[in-house]
mmCIF file of C-alpha atoms in Angstrom:
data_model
loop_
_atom_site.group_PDB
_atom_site.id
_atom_site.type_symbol
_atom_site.label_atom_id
_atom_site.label_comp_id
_atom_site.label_asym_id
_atom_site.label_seq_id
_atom_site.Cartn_x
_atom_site.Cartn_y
_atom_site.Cartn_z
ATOM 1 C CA UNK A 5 -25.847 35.091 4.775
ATOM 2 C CA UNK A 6 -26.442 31.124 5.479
ATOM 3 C CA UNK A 7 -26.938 30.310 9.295
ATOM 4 C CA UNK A 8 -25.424 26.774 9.477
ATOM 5 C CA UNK A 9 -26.963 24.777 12.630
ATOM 6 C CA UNK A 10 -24.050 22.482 13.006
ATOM 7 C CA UNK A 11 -25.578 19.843 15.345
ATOM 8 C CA UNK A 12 -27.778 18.710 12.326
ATOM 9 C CA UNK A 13 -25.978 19.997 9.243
ATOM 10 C CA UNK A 14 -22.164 18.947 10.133
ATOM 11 C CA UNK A 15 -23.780 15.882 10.892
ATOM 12 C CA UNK A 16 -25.116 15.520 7.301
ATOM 13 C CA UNK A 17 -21.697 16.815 6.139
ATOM 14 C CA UNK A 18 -19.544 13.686 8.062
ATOM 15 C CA UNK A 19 -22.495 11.346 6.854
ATOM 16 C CA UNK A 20 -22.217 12.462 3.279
ATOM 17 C CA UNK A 21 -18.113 12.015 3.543
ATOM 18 C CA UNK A 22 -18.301 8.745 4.946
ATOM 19 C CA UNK A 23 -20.904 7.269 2.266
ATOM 20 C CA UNK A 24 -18.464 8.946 -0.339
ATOM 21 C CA UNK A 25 -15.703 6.692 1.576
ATOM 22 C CA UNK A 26 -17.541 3.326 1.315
ATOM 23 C CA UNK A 27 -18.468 4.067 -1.904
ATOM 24 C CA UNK A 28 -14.920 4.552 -3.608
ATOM 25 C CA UNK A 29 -13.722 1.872 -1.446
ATOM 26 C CA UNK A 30 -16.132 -0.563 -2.898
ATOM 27 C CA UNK A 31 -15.166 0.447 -6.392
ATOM 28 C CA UNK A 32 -11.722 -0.430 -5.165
ATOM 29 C CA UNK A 33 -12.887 -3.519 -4.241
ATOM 30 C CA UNK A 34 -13.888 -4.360 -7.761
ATOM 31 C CA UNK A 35 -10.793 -3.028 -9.206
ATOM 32 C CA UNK A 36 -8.530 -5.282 -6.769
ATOM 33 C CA UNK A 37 -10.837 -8.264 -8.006
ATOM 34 C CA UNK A 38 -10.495 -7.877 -11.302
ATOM 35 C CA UNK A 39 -6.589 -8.480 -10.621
ATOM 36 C CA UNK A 40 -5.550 -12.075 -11.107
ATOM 37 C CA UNK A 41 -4.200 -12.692 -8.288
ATOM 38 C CA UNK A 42 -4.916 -16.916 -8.106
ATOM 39 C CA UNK A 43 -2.338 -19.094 -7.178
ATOM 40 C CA UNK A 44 -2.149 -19.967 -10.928
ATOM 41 C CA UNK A 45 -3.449 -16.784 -12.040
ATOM 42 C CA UNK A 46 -1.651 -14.536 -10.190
ATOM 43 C CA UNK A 47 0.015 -11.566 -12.026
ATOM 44 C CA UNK A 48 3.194 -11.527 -10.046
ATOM 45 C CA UNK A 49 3.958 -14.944 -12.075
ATOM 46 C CA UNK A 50 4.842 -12.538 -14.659
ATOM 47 C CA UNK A 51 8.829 -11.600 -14.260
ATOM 48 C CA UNK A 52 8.546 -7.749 -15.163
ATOM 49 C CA UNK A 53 5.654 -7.632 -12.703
ATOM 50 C CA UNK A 54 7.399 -9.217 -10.224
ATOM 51 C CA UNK A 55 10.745 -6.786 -10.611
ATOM 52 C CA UNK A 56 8.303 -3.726 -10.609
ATOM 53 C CA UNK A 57 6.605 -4.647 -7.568
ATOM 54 C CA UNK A 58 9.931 -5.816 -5.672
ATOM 55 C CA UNK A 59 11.457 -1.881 -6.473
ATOM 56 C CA UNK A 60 8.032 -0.544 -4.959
ATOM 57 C CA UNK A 61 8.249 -3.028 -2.098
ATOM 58 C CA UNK A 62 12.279 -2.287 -1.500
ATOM 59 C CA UNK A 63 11.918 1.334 -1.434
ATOM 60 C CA UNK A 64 8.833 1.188 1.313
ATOM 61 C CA UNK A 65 10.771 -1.558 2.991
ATOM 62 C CA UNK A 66 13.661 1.111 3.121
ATOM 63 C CA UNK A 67 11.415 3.727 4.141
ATOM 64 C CA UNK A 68 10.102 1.642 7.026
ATOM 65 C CA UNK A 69 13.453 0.444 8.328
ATOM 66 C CA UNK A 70 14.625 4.020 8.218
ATOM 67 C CA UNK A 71 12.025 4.948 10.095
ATOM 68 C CA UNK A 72 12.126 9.105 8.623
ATOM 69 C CA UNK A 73 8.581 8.848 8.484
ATOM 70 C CA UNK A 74 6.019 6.873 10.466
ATOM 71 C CA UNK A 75 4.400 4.241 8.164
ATOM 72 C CA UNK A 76 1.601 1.439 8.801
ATOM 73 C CA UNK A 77 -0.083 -0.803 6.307
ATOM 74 C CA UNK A 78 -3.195 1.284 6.570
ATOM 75 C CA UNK A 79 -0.847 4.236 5.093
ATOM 76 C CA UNK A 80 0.648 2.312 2.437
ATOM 77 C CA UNK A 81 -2.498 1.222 1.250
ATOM 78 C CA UNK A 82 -3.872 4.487 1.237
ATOM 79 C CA UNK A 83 -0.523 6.175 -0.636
ATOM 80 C CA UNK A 84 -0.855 2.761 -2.950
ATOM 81 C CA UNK A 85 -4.852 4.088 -4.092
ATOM 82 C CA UNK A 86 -3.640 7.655 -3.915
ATOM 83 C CA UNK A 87 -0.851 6.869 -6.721
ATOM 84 C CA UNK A 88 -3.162 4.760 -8.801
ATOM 85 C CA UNK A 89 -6.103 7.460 -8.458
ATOM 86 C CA UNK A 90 -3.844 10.135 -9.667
ATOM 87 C CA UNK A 91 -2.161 7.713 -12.696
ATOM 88 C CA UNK A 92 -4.755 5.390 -13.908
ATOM 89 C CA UNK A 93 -7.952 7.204 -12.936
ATOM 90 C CA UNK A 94 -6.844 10.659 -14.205
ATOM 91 C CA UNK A 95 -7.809 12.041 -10.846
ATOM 92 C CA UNK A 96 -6.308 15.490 -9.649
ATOM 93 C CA UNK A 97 -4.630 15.134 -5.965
ATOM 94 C CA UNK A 98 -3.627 18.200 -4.471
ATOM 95 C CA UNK A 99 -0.413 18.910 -3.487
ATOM 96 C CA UNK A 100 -0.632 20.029 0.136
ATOM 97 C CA UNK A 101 -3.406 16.867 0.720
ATOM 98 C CA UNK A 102 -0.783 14.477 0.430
ATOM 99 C CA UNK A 103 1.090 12.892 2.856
ATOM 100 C CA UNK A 104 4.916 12.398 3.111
ATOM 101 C CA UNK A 105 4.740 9.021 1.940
ATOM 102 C CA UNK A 106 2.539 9.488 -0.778
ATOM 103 C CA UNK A 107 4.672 12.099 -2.127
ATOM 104 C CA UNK A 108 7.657 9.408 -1.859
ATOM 105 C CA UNK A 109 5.672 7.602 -3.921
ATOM 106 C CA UNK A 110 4.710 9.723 -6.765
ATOM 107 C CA UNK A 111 8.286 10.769 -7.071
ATOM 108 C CA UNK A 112 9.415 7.201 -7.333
ATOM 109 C CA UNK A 113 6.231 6.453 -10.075
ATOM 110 C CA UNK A 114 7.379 9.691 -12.090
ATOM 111 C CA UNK A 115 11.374 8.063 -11.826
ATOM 112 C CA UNK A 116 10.325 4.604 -12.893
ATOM 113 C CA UNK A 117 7.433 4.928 -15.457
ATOM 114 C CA UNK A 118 9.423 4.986 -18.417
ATOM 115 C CA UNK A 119 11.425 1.952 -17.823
ATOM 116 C CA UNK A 120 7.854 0.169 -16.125
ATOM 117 C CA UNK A 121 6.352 1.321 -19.753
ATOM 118 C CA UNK A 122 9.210 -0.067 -21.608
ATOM 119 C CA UNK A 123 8.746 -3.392 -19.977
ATOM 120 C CA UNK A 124 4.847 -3.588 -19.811
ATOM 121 C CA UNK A 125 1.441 -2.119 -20.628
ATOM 122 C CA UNK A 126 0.092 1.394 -18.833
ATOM 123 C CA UNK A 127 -2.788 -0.874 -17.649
ATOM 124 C CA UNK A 128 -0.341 -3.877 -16.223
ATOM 125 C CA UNK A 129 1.338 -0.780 -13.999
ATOM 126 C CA UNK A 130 -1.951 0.270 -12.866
ATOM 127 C CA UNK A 131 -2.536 -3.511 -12.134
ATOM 128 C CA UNK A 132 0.465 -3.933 -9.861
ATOM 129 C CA UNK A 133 -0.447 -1.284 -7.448
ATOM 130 C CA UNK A 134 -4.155 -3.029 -6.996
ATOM 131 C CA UNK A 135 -2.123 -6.325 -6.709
ATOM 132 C CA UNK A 136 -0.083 -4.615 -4.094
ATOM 133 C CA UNK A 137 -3.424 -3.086 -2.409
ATOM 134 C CA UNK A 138 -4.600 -7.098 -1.861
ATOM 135 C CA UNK A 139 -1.179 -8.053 -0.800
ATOM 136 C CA UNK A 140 -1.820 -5.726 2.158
ATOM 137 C CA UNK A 141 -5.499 -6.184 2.273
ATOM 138 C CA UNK A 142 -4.823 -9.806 2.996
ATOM 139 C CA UNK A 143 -1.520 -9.608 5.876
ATOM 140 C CA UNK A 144 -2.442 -6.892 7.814
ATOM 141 C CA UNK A 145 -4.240 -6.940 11.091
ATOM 142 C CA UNK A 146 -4.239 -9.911 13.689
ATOM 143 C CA UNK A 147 -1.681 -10.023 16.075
ATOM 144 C CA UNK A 148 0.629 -8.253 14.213
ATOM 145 C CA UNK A 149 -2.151 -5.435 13.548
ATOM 146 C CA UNK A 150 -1.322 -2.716 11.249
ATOM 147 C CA UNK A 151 2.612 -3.981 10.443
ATOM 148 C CA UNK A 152 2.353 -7.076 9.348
ATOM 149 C CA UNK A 153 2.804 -6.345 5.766
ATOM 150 C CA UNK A 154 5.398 -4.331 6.959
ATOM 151 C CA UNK A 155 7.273 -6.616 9.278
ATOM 152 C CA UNK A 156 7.187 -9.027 5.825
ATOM 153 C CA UNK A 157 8.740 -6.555 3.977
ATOM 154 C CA UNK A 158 11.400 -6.300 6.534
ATOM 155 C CA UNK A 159 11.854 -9.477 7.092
ATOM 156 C CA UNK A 160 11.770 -10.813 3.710
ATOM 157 C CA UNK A 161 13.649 -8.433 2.037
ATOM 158 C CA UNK A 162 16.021 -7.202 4.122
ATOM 159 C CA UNK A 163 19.631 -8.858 4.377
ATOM 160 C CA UNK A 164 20.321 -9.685 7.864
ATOM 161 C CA UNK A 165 22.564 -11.214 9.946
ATOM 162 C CA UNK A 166 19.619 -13.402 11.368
ATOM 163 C CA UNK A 167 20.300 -16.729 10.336
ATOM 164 C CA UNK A 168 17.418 -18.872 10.874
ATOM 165 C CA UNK A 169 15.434 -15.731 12.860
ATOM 166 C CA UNK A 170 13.423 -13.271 11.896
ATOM 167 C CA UNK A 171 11.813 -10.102 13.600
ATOM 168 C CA UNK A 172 8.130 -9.612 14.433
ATOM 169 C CA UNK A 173 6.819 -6.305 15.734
ATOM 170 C CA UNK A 174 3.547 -6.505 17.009
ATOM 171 C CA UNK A 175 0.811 -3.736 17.305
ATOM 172 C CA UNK A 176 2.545 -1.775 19.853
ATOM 173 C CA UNK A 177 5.740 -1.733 18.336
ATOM 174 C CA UNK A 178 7.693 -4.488 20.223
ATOM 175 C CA UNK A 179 10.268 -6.225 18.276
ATOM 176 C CA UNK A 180 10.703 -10.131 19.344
ATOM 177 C CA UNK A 181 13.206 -12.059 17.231
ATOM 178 C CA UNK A 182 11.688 -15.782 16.586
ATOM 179 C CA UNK A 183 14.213 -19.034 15.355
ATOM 180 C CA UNK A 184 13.062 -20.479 12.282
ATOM 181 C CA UNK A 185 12.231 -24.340 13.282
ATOM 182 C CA UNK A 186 13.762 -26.750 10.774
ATOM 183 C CA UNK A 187 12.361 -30.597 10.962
#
């Protein structure tokens, strides 16, 4: 029988989880950079590209607005690296260790990858959700803190009755509707 101390050894436990964190997100920080994603360079410049990232973006968009399940950009990103893990990195996720929208997710990869293979390389899909992953990486946080991808999903790809406006939720969840000012 093993006595476990668990002042010192669930210490080394969380510190060997957390190094195993930083290390796969660096490697996901290669990955991402390895995506052209330039303003001349940038992969969504490519029309099938664009149309596969616009259904992925519509259905979270959807999912958001609905509000069935509570989403941030920190969860998106995470079901984003979860799908790619389990499609391009052969990876085996566990069932009951994903979350509701990751699940979403996977159902809508397994609907779409024949027609997303008919249109473009394996390795082009795999290159959309990293593009996605920057996409994030680089709107959320500030003011808006963990929405603002979201709030540009909603308000960029939502039909609305807001002409000239759009809606920005900040951090805590107020919603402030802004005029658009033309010169």
């Amino acid at each position: 029988m093993i006595n476990i101390d668990c002042n010192e050894d669930c210490r080394y436990l969380e510190g060997v989880a957390y190094q195993k964190g930083r290390e796969e997100e660096k490697e996901f920080s290669k990955l991402m950079e390895s995506v052209p994603h330039g303003q001349y360079d940038d992969i969504f410049h490519d029309m099938e590209v664009a149309m596969m990232a616009g259904e992925i973006e519509t259905y979270i968009r959807d999912i958001y607005i609905k509000g069935d399940i509570q989403i941030t950009d920190k969860l998106v990103y995470e079901s984003y690296k979860k799908v790619y893990r389990k499609h391009f990195k052969n990876e085996l996720i566990e069932g009951d260790k994903l979350d509701k929208l990751t699940k979403r997710l996977l159902q809508l990869f397994d609907s779409n990858i024949e027609m997303w293979e008919f249109n473009m390389e394996r390795s082009k899909i795999g290159q959309v959700f990293l593009r996605l992953m920057i996409t994030i990486k680089n709107m959320s946080g500030g003011r808006l803190g963990e929405f603002g991808y979201l709030n540009h999903l909603k308000n960029n790809l939502f039909d609305t009755d807001l002409e000239d406006q759009f809606i920005v939720e900040d951090k805590f969840g107020n919603k402030t509707i802004h005029s658009i000012e033309k010169d």
